[in-house]
Coordinates of C-alpha atoms and ligand atoms in Angstrom, one line a residue:
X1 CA 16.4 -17.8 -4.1
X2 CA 20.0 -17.3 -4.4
X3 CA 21.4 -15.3 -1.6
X4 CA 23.9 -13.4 -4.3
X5 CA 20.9 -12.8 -6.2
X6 CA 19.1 -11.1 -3.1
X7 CA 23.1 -9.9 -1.6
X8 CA 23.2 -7.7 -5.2
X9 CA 19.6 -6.3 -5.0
X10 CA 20.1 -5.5 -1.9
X11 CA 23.3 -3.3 -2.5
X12 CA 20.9 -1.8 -5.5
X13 CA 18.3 -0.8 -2.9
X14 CA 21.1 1.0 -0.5
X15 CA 22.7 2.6 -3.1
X16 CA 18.8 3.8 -4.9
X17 CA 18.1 4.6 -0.9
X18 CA 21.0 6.9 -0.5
X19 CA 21.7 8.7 -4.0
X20 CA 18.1 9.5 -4.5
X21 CA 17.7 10.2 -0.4
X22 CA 15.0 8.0 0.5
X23 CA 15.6 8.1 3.7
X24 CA 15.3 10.8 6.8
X25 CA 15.3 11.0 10.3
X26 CA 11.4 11.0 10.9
X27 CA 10.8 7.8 8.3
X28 CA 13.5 5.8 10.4
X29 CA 12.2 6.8 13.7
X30 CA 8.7 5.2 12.6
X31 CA 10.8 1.7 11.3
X32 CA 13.0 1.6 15.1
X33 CA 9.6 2.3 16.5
X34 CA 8.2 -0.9 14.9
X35 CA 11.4 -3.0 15.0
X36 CA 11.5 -2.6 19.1
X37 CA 7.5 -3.2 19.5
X38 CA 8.7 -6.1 17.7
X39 CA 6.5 -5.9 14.6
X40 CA 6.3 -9.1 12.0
X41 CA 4.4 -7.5 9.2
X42 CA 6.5 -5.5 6.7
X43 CA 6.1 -1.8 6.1
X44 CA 6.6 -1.1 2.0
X45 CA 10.4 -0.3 1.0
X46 CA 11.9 3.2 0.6
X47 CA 11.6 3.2 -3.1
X48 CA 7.6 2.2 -3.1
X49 CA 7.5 5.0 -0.6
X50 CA 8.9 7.7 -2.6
X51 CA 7.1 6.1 -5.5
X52 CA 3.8 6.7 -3.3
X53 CA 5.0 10.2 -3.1
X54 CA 5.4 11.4 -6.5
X55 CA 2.0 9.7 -7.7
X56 CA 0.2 11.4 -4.7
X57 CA 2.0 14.6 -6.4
X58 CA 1.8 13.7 -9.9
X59 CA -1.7 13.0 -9.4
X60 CA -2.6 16.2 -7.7
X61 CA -4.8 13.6 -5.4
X62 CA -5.9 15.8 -2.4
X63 CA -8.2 12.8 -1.1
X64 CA -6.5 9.7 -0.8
X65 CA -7.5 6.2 1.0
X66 CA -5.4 3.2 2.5
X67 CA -6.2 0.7 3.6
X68 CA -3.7 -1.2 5.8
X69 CA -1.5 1.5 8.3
X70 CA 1.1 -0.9 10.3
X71 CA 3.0 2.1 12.0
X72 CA 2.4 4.6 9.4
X73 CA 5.2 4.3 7.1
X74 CA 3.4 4.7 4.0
X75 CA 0.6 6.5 5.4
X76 CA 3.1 10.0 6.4
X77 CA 4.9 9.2 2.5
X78 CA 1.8 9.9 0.5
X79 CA 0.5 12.0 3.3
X80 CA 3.5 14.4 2.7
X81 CA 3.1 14.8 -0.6
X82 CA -0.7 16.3 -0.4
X83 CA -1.3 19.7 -0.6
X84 CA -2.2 22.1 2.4
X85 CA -6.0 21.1 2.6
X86 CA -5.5 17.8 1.4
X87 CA -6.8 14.3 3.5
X88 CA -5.9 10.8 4.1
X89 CA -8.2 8.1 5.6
X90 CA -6.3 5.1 6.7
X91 CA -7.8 1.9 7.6
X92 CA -6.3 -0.4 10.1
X93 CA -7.6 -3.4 12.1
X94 CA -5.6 -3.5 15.1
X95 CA -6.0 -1.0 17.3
X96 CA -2.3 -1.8 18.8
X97 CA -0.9 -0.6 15.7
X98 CA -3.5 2.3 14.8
X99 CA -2.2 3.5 17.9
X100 CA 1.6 3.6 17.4
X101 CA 0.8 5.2 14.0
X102 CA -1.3 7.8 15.4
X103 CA 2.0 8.5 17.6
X104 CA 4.2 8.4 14.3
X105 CA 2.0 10.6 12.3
X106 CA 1.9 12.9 14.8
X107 CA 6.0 12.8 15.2
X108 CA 6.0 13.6 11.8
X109 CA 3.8 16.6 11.8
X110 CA 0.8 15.2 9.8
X111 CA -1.9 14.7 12.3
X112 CA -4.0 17.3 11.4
X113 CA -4.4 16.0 7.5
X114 CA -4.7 11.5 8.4
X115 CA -7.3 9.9 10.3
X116 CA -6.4 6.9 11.5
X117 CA -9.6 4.5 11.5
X118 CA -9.6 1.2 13.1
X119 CA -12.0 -1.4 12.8
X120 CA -11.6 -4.5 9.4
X121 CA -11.7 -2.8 6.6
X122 CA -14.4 -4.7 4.9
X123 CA -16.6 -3.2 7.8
X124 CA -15.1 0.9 7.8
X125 CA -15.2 0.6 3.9
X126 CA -18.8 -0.4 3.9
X127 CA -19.2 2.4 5.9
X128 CA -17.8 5.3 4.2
X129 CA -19.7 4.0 1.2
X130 CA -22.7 4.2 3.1
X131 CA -22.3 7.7 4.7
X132 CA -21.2 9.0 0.9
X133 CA -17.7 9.6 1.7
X134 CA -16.7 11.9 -0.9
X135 CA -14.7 10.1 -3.5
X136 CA -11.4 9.4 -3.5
X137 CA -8.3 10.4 -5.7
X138 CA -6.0 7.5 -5.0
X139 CA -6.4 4.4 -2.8
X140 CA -3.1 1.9 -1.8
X141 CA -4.1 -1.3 -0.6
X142 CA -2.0 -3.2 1.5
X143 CA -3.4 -5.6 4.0
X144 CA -4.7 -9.0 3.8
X145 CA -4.4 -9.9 1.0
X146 CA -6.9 -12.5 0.5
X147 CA -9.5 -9.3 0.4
X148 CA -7.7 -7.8 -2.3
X149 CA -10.5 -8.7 -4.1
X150 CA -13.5 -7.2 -2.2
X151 CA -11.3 -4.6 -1.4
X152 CA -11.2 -3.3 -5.1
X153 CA -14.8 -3.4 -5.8
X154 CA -15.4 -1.3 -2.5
X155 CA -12.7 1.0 -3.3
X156 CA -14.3 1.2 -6.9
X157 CA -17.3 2.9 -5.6
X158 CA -15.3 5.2 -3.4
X159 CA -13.0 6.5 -6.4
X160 CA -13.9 9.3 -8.5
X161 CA -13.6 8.6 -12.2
X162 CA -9.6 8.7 -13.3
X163 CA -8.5 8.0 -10.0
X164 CA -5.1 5.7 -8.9
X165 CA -4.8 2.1 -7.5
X166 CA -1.8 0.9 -6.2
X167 CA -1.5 -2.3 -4.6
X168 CA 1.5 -3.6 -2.3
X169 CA 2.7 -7.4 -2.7
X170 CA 0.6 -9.2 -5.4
X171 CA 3.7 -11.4 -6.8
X172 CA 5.0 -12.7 -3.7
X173 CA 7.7 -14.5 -5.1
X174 CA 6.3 -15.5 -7.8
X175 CA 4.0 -17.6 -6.0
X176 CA 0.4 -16.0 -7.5
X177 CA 1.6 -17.4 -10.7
X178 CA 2.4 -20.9 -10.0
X179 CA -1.0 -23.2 -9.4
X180 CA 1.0 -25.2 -6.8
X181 CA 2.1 -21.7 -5.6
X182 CA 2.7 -21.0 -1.7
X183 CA 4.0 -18.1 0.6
X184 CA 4.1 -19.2 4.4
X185 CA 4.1 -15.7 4.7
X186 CA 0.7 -14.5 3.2
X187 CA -2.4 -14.6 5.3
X188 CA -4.2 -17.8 4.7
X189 CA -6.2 -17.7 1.4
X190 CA -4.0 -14.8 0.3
X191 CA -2.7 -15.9 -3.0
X192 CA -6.6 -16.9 -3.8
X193 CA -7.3 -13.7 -3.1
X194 CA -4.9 -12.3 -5.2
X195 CA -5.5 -13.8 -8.5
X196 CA -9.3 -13.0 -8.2
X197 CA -7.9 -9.6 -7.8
X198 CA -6.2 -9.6 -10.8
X199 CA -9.1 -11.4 -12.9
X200 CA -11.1 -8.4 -11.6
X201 CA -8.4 -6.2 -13.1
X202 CA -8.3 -7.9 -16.0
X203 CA -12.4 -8.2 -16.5
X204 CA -14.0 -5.1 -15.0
X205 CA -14.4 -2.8 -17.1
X206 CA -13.9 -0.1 -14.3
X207 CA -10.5 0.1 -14.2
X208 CA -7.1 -0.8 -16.4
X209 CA -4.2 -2.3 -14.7
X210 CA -0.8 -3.3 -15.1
X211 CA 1.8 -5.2 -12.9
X212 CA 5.5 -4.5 -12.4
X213 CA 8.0 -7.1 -10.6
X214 CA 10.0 -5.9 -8.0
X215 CA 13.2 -6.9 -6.0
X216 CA 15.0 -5.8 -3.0
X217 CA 15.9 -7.1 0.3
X218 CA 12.9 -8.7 0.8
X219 CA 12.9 -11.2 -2.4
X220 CA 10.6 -11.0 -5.3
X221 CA 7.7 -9.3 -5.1
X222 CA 5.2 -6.7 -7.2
X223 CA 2.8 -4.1 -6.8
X224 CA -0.5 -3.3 -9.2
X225 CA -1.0 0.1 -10.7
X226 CA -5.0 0.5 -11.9
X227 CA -6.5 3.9 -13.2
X228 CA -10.2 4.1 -13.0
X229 CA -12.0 4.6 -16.0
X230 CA -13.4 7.7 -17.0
X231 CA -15.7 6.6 -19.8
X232 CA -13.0 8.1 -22.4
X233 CA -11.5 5.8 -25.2
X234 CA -7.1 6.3 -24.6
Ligands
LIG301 N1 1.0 0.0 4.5 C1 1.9 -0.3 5.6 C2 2.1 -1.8 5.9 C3 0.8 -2.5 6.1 S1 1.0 -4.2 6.7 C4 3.3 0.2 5.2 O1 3.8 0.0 4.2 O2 3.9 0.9 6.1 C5 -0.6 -4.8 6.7 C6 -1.5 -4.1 7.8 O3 -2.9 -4.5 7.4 C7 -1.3 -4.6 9.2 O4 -1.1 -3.5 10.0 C8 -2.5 -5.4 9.5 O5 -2.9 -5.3 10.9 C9 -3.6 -4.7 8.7 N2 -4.7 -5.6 8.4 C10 -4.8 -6.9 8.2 N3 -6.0 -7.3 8.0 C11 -6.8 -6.2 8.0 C12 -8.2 -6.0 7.8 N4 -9.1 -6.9 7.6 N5 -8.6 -4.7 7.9 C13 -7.8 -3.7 8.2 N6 -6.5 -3.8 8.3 C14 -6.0 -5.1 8.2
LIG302 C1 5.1 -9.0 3.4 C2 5.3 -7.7 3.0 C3 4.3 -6.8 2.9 O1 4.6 -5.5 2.5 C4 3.0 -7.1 3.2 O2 2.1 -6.2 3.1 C5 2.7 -8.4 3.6 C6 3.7 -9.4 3.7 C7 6.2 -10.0 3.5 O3 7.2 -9.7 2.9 O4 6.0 -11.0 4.0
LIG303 MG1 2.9 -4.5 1.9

């Protein structure tokens, strides 16, 4: 990648960041709290965040699932946005980082509307499926992504009909495209899991997708946007 390329998309991104205000004191807390615990795994960028935002809003969602916390960056943007009786369930495996965002949700005034569950979120997926969580409005998945896959069709059954799918990361440079593809920086698997993950968004009749390229400090990279189906012809 050409580091004028990345030096110009970067200037887009501050200049996005600042005119549109996508930043504030309590979201930069919770990114110097994970930069000095020293965290490797990348929360989503300012833009995605407020992007989050508005679809929790445009939506109306007043149930909505993650599934992949880190410190709780995008957990406190969509749970913002949700009106005053409205809940979000996020999923995290490590409890090291379920615990700092517990602390950064509560910083930001939003513990009383996110539950923080830890455990792999094959297993606490099962389970709300199981117990007959009542179904979901939106769902963002961002965690390993070599479950993007199983994570779908479990998130499927959670979703009421109409409801939003957003999905962090599935371009990764490109890489998900090219057979010989790699991305050091994906869990191992990963880009496997990806592309079954779009041949289930492209197959299952379930749900309609699309896929928009991003770029920003970060490099090249996308997120999925899939409505469940409602049974009506559009
Ligand atoms: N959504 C966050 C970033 C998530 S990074 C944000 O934008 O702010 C990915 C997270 O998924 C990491 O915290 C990682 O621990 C978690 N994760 C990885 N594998 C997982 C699994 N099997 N079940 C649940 N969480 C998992
Ligand atoms: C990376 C970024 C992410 O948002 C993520 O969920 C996983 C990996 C990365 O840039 O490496
Ligand atoms: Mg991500």
């Amino acid at each position: 990648m050409a580091d004028e390329a990345r030096a110009l998309w970067s200037t887009v991104d501050r200049y996005v960041a600042e005119t549109l205000g996508l930043r504030d004191k309590q979201l930069q807390e919770v990114l110097d709290a994970s930069e000095q615990a020293g965290i490797r795994h990348g929360s989503i960028p300012p833009y995605l965040g407020r992007f989050l935002e508005l679809l929790v809003r445009i939506g109306g969602a007043e149930r909505v699932l993650e599934i992949g916390t880190l410190s709780g960056y995008s957990t406190i943007w969509m749970a913002r946005a949700l009106p005053p009786d409205g809940r979000l369930v996020t999923l995290e495996a490590d409890p090291r980082y379920a615990e700092l965002a517990r602390q950064n949700i509560a910083g930001a005034g939003l513990t009383d509307s996110v539950e923080v569950v830890v455990g792999r979120a094959l297993d606490t997926l099962s389970a709300l499926v199981e117990r007959g969580a009542a179904p979901f409005d939106m769902t963002f998945i961002d965690a390993d992504k070599k479950n993007n896959d199983a994570y779908l069709e479990l998130v499927l059954k959670l979703s009421r009909p109409g409801a939003t799918i957003v999905a962090d990361n599935v371009v990764r440079g490109g890489a998900v495209a090219d057979p010989h593809g790699e991305d050091p920086r994906l869990d191992s698997g990963g880009l496997d899991g990806l592309r079954r993950f779009y041949k289930r968004l492209g197959d299952d009749p379930r749900v309609s997708a699309t896929a928009i390229q991003t770029v920003d400090h970060k490099g090249h990279d996308g997120f999925a946007l899939a409505r469940v189906n409602d049974g009506r012809s559009y």
